[in-house]
PDB file of C-alpha atoms in Angstrom:
ATOM      1  CA  MET A1465      52.071 -23.116  54.387  1.00 48.00           C
ATOM      2  CA  THR A1466      50.634 -22.922  50.800  1.00 47.00           C
ATOM      3  CA  ARG A1467      47.931 -20.348  50.278  1.00 45.00           C
ATOM      4  CA  PRO A1468      44.850 -21.737  48.716  1.00 45.00           C
ATOM      5  CA  VAL A1469      43.936 -20.288  45.304  1.00 41.00           C
ATOM      6  CA  ASP A1470      40.717 -18.353  45.411  1.00 42.00           C
ATOM      7  CA  SER A1471      38.054 -19.659  43.093  1.00 39.00           C
ATOM      8  CA  PRO A1472      36.882 -17.332  40.346  1.00 42.00           C
ATOM      9  CA  ALA A1473      33.906 -15.388  41.427  1.00 45.00           C
ATOM     10  CA  VAL A1474      30.638 -16.446  39.962  1.00 41.00           C
ATOM     11  CA  PRO A1475      27.967 -13.957  39.314  1.00 52.00           C
ATOM     12  CA  PRO A1476      24.939 -14.568  41.456  1.00 59.00           C
ATOM     13  CA  ARG A1477      21.831 -15.922  39.444  1.00 63.00           C
ATOM     14  CA  GLY A1478      20.026 -12.774  39.200  1.00 77.00           C
ATOM     15  CA  HIS A1479      22.912 -10.914  37.880  1.00 84.00           C
ATOM     16  CA  ARG A1480      23.333 -13.588  35.070  1.00 88.00           C
ATOM     17  CA  VAL A1481      19.817 -13.254  34.217  1.00 90.00           C
ATOM     18  CA  ARG A1482      19.772  -9.541  33.916  1.00 91.00           C
ATOM     19  CA  GLN A1483      22.944  -9.854  31.714  1.00 92.00           C
ATOM     20  CA  THR A1484      21.185 -12.410  29.464  1.00 93.00           C
ATOM     21  CA  ILE A1485      18.130 -10.034  29.229  1.00 93.00           C
ATOM     22  CA  THR A1486      20.515  -7.003  28.135  1.00 92.00           C
ATOM     23  CA  GLN A1487      22.131  -9.337  25.643  1.00 93.00           C
ATOM     24  CA  LEU A1488      18.828 -10.361  24.138  1.00 94.00           C
ATOM     25  CA  ARG A1489      17.606  -6.857  24.099  1.00 90.00           C
ATOM     26  CA  GLU A1490      20.901  -5.742  22.350  1.00 90.00           C
ATOM     27  CA  ARG A1491      20.285  -8.356  19.531  1.00 92.00           C
ATOM     28  CA  ILE A1492      16.767  -7.400  19.161  1.00 89.00           C
ATOM     29  CA  LEU A1493      17.398  -3.615  18.986  1.00 83.00           C
ATOM     30  CA  GLY A1494      20.483  -4.123  16.797  1.00 84.00           C
ATOM     31  CA  GLY A1495      18.305  -5.677  14.018  1.00 84.00           C
ATOM     32  CA  GLU A1496      19.602  -9.228  14.443  1.00 90.00           C
ATOM     33  CA  TRP A1497      16.073 -10.551  15.352  1.00 90.00           C
ATOM     34  CA  PRO A1498      13.624  -7.777  13.769  1.00 87.00           C
ATOM     35  CA  VAL A1499       9.902  -7.397  14.881  1.00 81.00           C
ATOM     36  CA  GLY A1500       7.794 -10.277  13.571  1.00 83.00           C
ATOM     37  CA  THR A1501      10.771 -12.867  13.341  1.00 88.00           C
ATOM     38  CA  ARG A1502      11.442 -15.881  15.470  1.00 91.00           C
ATOM     39  CA  ILE A1503      14.279 -15.830  17.871  1.00 94.00           C
ATOM     40  CA  PRO A1504      16.604 -18.934  18.026  1.00 94.00           C
ATOM     41  CA  THR A1505      15.560 -22.106  20.050  1.00 93.00           C
ATOM     42  CA  GLU A1506      16.599 -22.334  23.664  1.00 94.00           C
ATOM     43  CA  PRO A1507      19.478 -24.695  23.115  1.00 94.00           C
ATOM     44  CA  GLN A1508      20.720 -22.332  20.468  1.00 95.00           C
ATOM     45  CA  LEU A1509      20.516 -19.367  22.903  1.00 95.00           C
ATOM     46  CA  VAL A1510      22.451 -21.413  25.649  1.00 95.00           C
ATOM     47  CA  ALA A1511      25.198 -22.006  22.951  1.00 94.00           C
ATOM     48  CA  ALA A1512      25.300 -18.508  21.707  1.00 93.00           C
ATOM     49  CA  LEU A1513      25.083 -16.719  25.012  1.00 93.00           C
ATOM     50  CA  GLY A1514      27.200 -19.119  27.007  1.00 92.00           C
ATOM     51  CA  VAL A1515      24.686 -19.253  29.920  1.00 92.00           C
ATOM     52  CA  GLY A1516      22.645 -22.175  31.407  1.00 92.00           C
ATOM     53  CA  ARG A1517      19.168 -23.238  30.150  1.00 93.00           C
ATOM     54  CA  ASN A1518      17.468 -21.971  33.321  1.00 94.00           C
ATOM     55  CA  THR A1519      18.956 -18.494  32.866  1.00 93.00           C
ATOM     56  CA  VAL A1520      17.897 -18.371  29.265  1.00 95.00           C
ATOM     57  CA  ARG A1521      14.518 -19.450  30.199  1.00 94.00           C
ATOM     58  CA  GLU A1522      14.076 -16.737  32.893  1.00 94.00           C
ATOM     59  CA  ALA A1523      15.418 -14.035  30.555  1.00 93.00           C
ATOM     60  CA  VAL A1524      12.956 -14.991  27.769  1.00 94.00           C
ATOM     61  CA  ARG A1525      10.175 -15.099  30.301  1.00 92.00           C
ATOM     62  CA  ALA A1526      10.996 -11.577  31.283  1.00 90.00           C
ATOM     63  CA  LEU A1527      11.005 -10.267  27.813  1.00 90.00           C
ATOM     64  CA  VAL A1528       7.686 -11.984  27.271  1.00 88.00           C
ATOM     65  CA  HIS A1529       6.225 -10.229  30.380  1.00 82.00           C
ATOM     66  CA  ALA A1530       7.641  -7.110  29.218  1.00 80.00           C
ATOM     67  CA  GLY A1531       5.729  -7.409  25.753  1.00 77.00           C
ATOM     68  CA  VAL A1532       8.971  -7.683  23.706  1.00 85.00           C
ATOM     69  CA  LEU A1533       8.610 -11.488  23.042  1.00 89.00           C
ATOM     70  CA  GLU A1534       5.556 -13.679  22.348  1.00 88.00           C
ATOM     71  CA  PRO A1535       5.527 -17.546  22.587  1.00 90.00           C
ATOM     72  CA  ARG A1536       3.218 -19.185  19.886  1.00 87.00           C
ATOM     73  CA  GLN A1537       1.949 -22.683  20.435  1.00 81.00           C
ATOM     74  CA  GLY A1538       3.842 -25.102  18.240  1.00 80.00           C
ATOM     75  CA  SER A1539       5.720 -22.356  16.356  1.00 83.00           C
ATOM     76  CA  GLY A1540       8.390 -20.801  18.715  1.00 90.00           C
ATOM     77  CA  THR A1541       9.015 -17.349  20.450  1.00 93.00           C
ATOM     78  CA  TYR A1542       8.634 -14.326  18.346  1.00 92.00           C
ATOM     79  CA  VAL A1543       9.875 -10.758  18.656  1.00 89.00           C
ATOM     80  CA  VAL A1544       6.684  -8.592  18.753  1.00 81.00           C
ATOM     81  CA  SER A1545       7.970  -5.400  19.906  1.00 77.00           C
ATOM     82  CA  THR A1546      11.255  -3.653  20.735  1.00 73.00           C
ATOM     83  CA  ASP A1547       9.779  -1.778  23.742  1.00 65.00           C
ATOM     84  CA  GLU A1548       7.338  -2.387  26.580  1.00 64.00           C
ATOM     85  CA  LEU A1549       4.348  -0.761  24.898  1.00 64.00           C
ATOM     86  CA  ALA A1550       2.623  -4.076  24.173  1.00 61.00           C
ATOM     87  CA  PRO A1551       1.488  -5.090  27.495  1.00 61.00           C
ATOM     88  CA  VAL A1552       0.011  -1.611  28.279  1.00 64.00           C
ATOM     89  CA  VAL A1553      -2.078  -1.835  25.076  1.00 65.00           C
ATOM     90  CA  ALA A1554      -2.923  -5.358  25.864  1.00 61.00           C
ATOM     91  CA  ARG A1555      -4.529  -4.182  29.295  1.00 61.00           C
ATOM     92  CA  ARG A1556      -6.582  -1.676  27.443  1.00 61.00           C
ATOM     93  CA  LEU A1557      -7.989  -3.783  24.515  1.00 58.00           C
ATOM     94  CA  THR A1558     -10.449  -5.953  26.106  1.00 56.00           C
ATOM     95  CA  ASP A1559     -13.241  -7.815  24.368  1.00 56.00           C
ATOM     96  CA  ASP A1560     -15.763  -5.080  24.799  1.00 60.00           C
ATOM     97  CA  ARG A1561     -13.569  -2.739  22.808  1.00 68.00           C
ATOM     98  CA  MET A1562     -13.292  -4.958  19.735  1.00 68.00           C
ATOM     99  CA  ALA A1563     -14.779  -2.426  17.567  1.00 75.00           C
ATOM    100  CA  GLU A1564     -12.112   0.034  18.504  1.00 78.00           C
ATOM    101  CA  VAL A1565      -9.511  -2.544  17.720  1.00 75.00           C
ATOM    102  CA  VAL A1566     -10.826  -3.108  14.209  1.00 77.00           C
ATOM    103  CA  GLU A1567     -10.699   0.777  13.642  1.00 83.00           C
ATOM    104  CA  VAL A1568      -7.110   0.754  15.053  1.00 82.00           C
ATOM    105  CA  ARG A1569      -6.289  -2.193  12.676  1.00 83.00           C
ATOM    106  CA  ARG A1570      -7.642  -0.613   9.775  1.00 87.00           C
ATOM    107  CA  ALA A1571      -5.599   2.603  10.308  1.00 89.00           C
ATOM    108  CA  PHE A1572      -2.363   0.588  10.529  1.00 91.00           C
ATOM    109  CA  GLU A1573      -3.064  -1.825   7.644  1.00 92.00           C
ATOM    110  CA  VAL A1574      -4.528   0.739   5.131  1.00 95.00           C
ATOM    111  CA  GLU A1575      -1.278   2.886   5.480  1.00 95.00           C
ATOM    112  CA  ALA A1576       1.025  -0.027   5.602  1.00 96.00           C
ATOM    113  CA  ALA A1577      -0.363  -1.274   2.394  1.00 97.00           C
ATOM    114  CA  ARG A1578       0.030   1.874   0.730  1.00 97.00           C
ATOM    115  CA  LEU A1579       3.682   2.601   1.857  1.00 97.00           C
ATOM    116  CA  ALA A1580       4.392  -1.236   0.859  1.00 97.00           C
ATOM    117  CA  ALA A1581       3.292  -0.834  -2.487  1.00 97.00           C
ATOM    118  CA  THR A1582       5.924   2.003  -2.954  1.00 97.00           C
ATOM    119  CA  ARG A1583       8.647   0.640  -0.975  1.00 96.00           C
ATOM    120  CA  ARG A1584       8.463  -3.168  -1.428  1.00 96.00           C
ATOM    121  CA  THR A1585      11.595  -4.973  -2.412  1.00 95.00           C
ATOM    122  CA  PRO A1586      12.068  -8.365  -4.204  1.00 96.00           C
ATOM    123  CA  ALA A1587      12.796  -9.959  -0.765  1.00 94.00           C
ATOM    124  CA  ASP A1588       9.503  -8.470   0.488  1.00 95.00           C
ATOM    125  CA  LEU A1589       7.516  -9.614  -2.466  1.00 96.00           C
ATOM    126  CA  ALA A1590       8.763 -13.182  -1.954  1.00 95.00           C
ATOM    127  CA  ALA A1591       7.668 -12.979   1.738  1.00 94.00           C
ATOM    128  CA  LEU A1592       4.173 -11.731   0.754  1.00 96.00           C
ATOM    129  CA  ASP A1593       3.870 -14.559  -1.692  1.00 96.00           C
ATOM    130  CA  ALA A1594       4.974 -17.323   0.850  1.00 94.00           C
ATOM    131  CA  ALA A1595       2.721 -15.771   3.548  1.00 93.00           C
ATOM    132  CA  LEU A1596      -0.179 -15.612   1.136  1.00 96.00           C
ATOM    133  CA  ALA A1597       0.401 -19.178   0.145  1.00 95.00           C
ATOM    134  CA  ALA A1598       0.484 -20.316   3.739  1.00 93.00           C
ATOM    135  CA  ARG A1599      -2.716 -18.492   4.658  1.00 92.00           C
ATOM    136  CA  GLU A1600      -4.515 -20.239   1.539  1.00 93.00           C
ATOM    137  CA  ALA A1601      -3.139 -23.555   2.816  1.00 93.00           C
ATOM    138  CA  ALA A1602      -4.404 -23.218   6.310  1.00 89.00           C
ATOM    139  CA  TRP A1603      -7.687 -22.157   5.004  1.00 90.00           C
ATOM    140  CA  ARG A1604      -7.849 -25.286   2.965  1.00 90.00           C
ATOM    141  CA  ALA A1605      -6.907 -27.400   5.914  1.00 89.00           C
ATOM    142  CA  GLY A1606      -9.838 -25.958   7.890  1.00 85.00           C
ATOM    143  CA  ARG A1607      -7.918 -25.492  10.952  1.00 84.00           C
ATOM    144  CA  VAL A1608      -9.070 -22.149  12.649  1.00 86.00           C
ATOM    145  CA  ASP A1609      -6.038 -21.506  14.849  1.00 85.00           C
ATOM    146  CA  GLU A1610      -3.510 -22.160  12.024  1.00 88.00           C
ATOM    147  CA  PHE A1611      -5.568 -19.831   9.824  1.00 88.00           C
ATOM    148  CA  VAL A1612      -5.637 -16.957  12.383  1.00 86.00           C
ATOM    149  CA  GLU A1613      -1.844 -17.293  12.871  1.00 87.00           C
ATOM    150  CA  ALA A1614      -1.184 -17.494   8.901  1.00 89.00           C
ATOM    151  CA  ASP A1615      -3.570 -14.582   8.475  1.00 89.00           C
ATOM    152  CA  ALA A1616      -1.499 -12.389  11.180  1.00 87.00           C
ATOM    153  CA  ALA A1617       1.628 -13.477   9.532  1.00 89.00           C
ATOM    154  CA  LEU A1618       0.478 -12.213   6.114  1.00 93.00           C
ATOM    155  CA  HIS A1619      -0.617  -8.784   7.460  1.00 91.00           C
ATOM    156  CA  THR A1620       2.699  -8.425   9.465  1.00 90.00           C
ATOM    157  CA  ALA A1621       4.580  -9.216   6.211  1.00 93.00           C
ATOM    158  CA  VAL A1622       2.640  -6.285   4.620  1.00 95.00           C
ATOM    159  CA  VAL A1623       3.540  -4.028   7.531  1.00 93.00           C
ATOM    160  CA  ALA A1624       7.239  -5.155   7.261  1.00 92.00           C
ATOM    161  CA  ALA A1625       7.213  -4.244   3.413  1.00 95.00           C
ATOM    162  CA  ALA A1626       6.172  -0.723   4.381  1.00 96.00           C
ATOM    163  CA  HIS A1627       9.816  -0.182   5.891  1.00 94.00           C
ATOM    164  CA  ASN A1628       8.673   1.914   8.744  1.00 93.00           C
ATOM    165  CA  GLY A1629      10.088   0.824  11.951  1.00 86.00           C
ATOM    166  CA  MET A1630       7.769   2.772  14.215  1.00 84.00           C
ATOM    167  CA  LEU A1631       4.654   1.465  12.352  1.00 89.00           C
ATOM    168  CA  ALA A1632       5.785  -2.224  12.680  1.00 87.00           C
ATOM    169  CA  GLU A1633       6.383  -1.709  16.413  1.00 79.00           C
ATOM    170  CA  LEU A1634       2.997  -0.169  17.072  1.00 81.00           C
ATOM    171  CA  TYR A1635       1.446  -2.905  14.828  1.00 84.00           C
ATOM    172  CA  ALA A1636       3.117  -5.483  16.781  1.00 77.00           C
ATOM    173  CA  SER A1637       2.134  -4.229  20.121  1.00 72.00           C
ATOM    174  CA  VAL A1638      -1.421  -4.770  19.152  1.00 74.00           C
ATOM    175  CA  GLY A1639      -0.682  -8.063  17.500  1.00 71.00           C
ATOM    176  CA  ALA A1640      -2.836 -10.366  20.129  1.00 67.00           C
ATOM    177  CA  ALA A1641      -5.728  -8.015  19.883  1.00 68.00           C
ATOM    178  CA  LEU A1642      -5.740  -8.126  16.080  1.00 73.00           C
ATOM    179  CA  ARG A1643      -5.530 -11.912  16.056  1.00 72.00           C
ATOM    180  CA  SER A1644      -8.410 -11.822  18.299  1.00 71.00           C
ATOM    181  CA  THR A1645     -10.597  -9.895  15.954  1.00 70.00           C
ATOM    182  CA  VAL A1646      -9.962 -12.460  13.279  1.00 76.00           C
ATOM    183  CA  ALA A1647     -10.465 -15.593  15.767  1.00 75.00           C
ATOM    184  CA  GLN A1648     -13.916 -13.978  16.407  1.00 74.00           C
ATOM    185  CA  ALA A1649     -14.642 -13.254  12.885  1.00 75.00           C
ATOM    186  CA  MET A1650     -13.890 -16.948  12.280  1.00 77.00           C
ATOM    187  CA  GLY A1651     -15.874 -18.378  14.951  1.00 76.00           C
ATOM    188  CA  ASP A1652     -15.550 -22.141  15.434  1.00 78.00           C
ATOM    189  CA  ALA A1653     -15.294 -23.221  11.913  1.00 79.00           C
ATOM    190  CA  LEU A1654     -13.890 -21.806   8.436  1.00 82.00           C
ATOM    191  CA  THR A1655     -16.878 -21.564   6.376  1.00 81.00           C
ATOM    192  CA  PRO A1656     -17.235 -20.185   2.795  1.00 84.00           C
ATOM    193  CA  GLU A1657     -19.019 -16.882   3.715  1.00 81.00           C
ATOM    194  CA  ARG A1658     -16.198 -15.918   6.064  1.00 82.00           C
ATOM    195  CA  TYR A1659     -13.394 -16.352   3.447  1.00 85.00           C
ATOM    196  CA  VAL A1660     -11.793 -13.048   2.545  1.00 85.00           C
ATOM    197  CA  ASP A1661      -9.482 -13.100  -0.541  1.00 90.00           C
ATOM    198  CA  HIS A1662      -6.128 -11.199   0.156  1.00 93.00           C
ATOM    199  CA  GLY A1663      -4.737 -12.200  -3.155  1.00 95.00           C
ATOM    200  CA  ARG A1664      -5.690  -8.825  -4.572  1.00 95.00           C
ATOM    201  CA  LEU A1665      -4.118  -6.917  -1.761  1.00 96.00           C
ATOM    202  CA  VAL A1666      -0.653  -8.628  -2.536  1.00 97.00           C
ATOM    203  CA  ALA A1667      -1.260  -8.117  -6.162  1.00 97.00           C
ATOM    204  CA  ALA A1668      -1.549  -4.356  -5.780  1.00 97.00           C
ATOM    205  CA  ILE A1669       1.441  -3.987  -3.614  1.00 97.00           C
ATOM    206  CA  ALA A1670       3.316  -6.205  -6.246  1.00 97.00           C
ATOM    207  CA  ASP A1671       2.095  -3.876  -8.894  1.00 97.00           C
ATOM    208  CA  GLY A1672       3.248  -0.695  -7.083  1.00 97.00           C
ATOM    209  CA  ASP A1673      -0.162   0.633  -6.991  1.00 97.00           C
ATOM    210  CA  PRO A1674      -0.468   2.419  -3.610  1.00 97.00           C
ATOM    211  CA  ALA A1675      -4.255   3.640  -4.200  1.00 97.00           C
ATOM    212  CA  ARG A1676      -5.360   0.305  -5.039  1.00 97.00           C
ATOM    213  CA  ALA A1677      -3.347  -1.310  -2.208  1.00 97.00           C
ATOM    214  CA  ALA A1678      -5.007   0.880   0.472  1.00 96.00           C
ATOM    215  CA  ILE A1679      -8.411   0.200  -0.930  1.00 95.00           C
ATOM    216  CA  GLU A1680      -7.866  -3.524  -0.832  1.00 94.00           C
ATOM    217  CA  ALA A1681      -6.664  -3.291   2.610  1.00 93.00           C
ATOM    218  CA  GLY A1682      -9.387  -1.399   4.071  1.00 89.00           C
ATOM    219  CA  ALA A1683     -12.070  -3.156   2.205  1.00 86.00           C
ATOM    220  CA  PHE A1684     -12.570  -6.094   4.461  1.00 75.00           C
ATOM    221  CA  LEU A1685     -12.296  -3.995   7.471  1.00 72.00           C
ATOM    222  CA  GLU A1686     -15.190  -1.596   6.670  1.00 62.00           C
ATOM    223  CA  PRO A1687     -17.621  -1.221   9.392  1.00 51.00           C
ATOM    224  CA  ALA A1688     -21.163  -2.770   8.908  1.00 45.00           C
ATOM    225  CA  PRO A1689     -23.874  -0.307   7.723  1.00 42.00           C
ATOM    226  CA  GLY A1690     -25.400   1.315  10.755  1.00 41.00           C
ATOM    227  CA  ALA A1691     -22.660  -0.080  13.067  1.00 40.00           C
TER     228      ALA A1691
END
């Protein structure tokens, strides 16, 4: 009598998802997808990891819930942190604490600009120029949502140019709250009185002037008199 050949063991679905989460985390922590960058599309991840679409989808969703990834409408899914600090911060940054968010934002962005002016590379300067151009284009187009994302991308590029991994992670962890402050400032329409020129900030970083870069980064986040 011929003995049947056993079929190869297939890992249960939950195990495959956990393995995929681990693989994604390793690529993020290894620097393949740094904070602020977009991860590959779902079909690309399926091909690269050798798992099914549903497994990739569940793994990405888990990392979104953990605050490591963030989906952005019409743009893709981005790395926003290498740890799980983001959701903890997000729960504390409610609308009634937006004044505190602005203070935190100012602390991060002023120091990031100062460091960026001394550490920026040619690649950083190219990224800053591109982000500034995209921000200006979004303003001219008059679309608030696009402008908020473009403004956030420019500030993220400044933080990246500081070349301080911990600063980048902390900044990314409050990214959603920071975009909320911009959205609140803009309101329902982009009007001339709400426009803030960031060209001088980028120029100061390009010129390697840390003091001027810090001043430019903080100027538009100063609290109103009497606030």
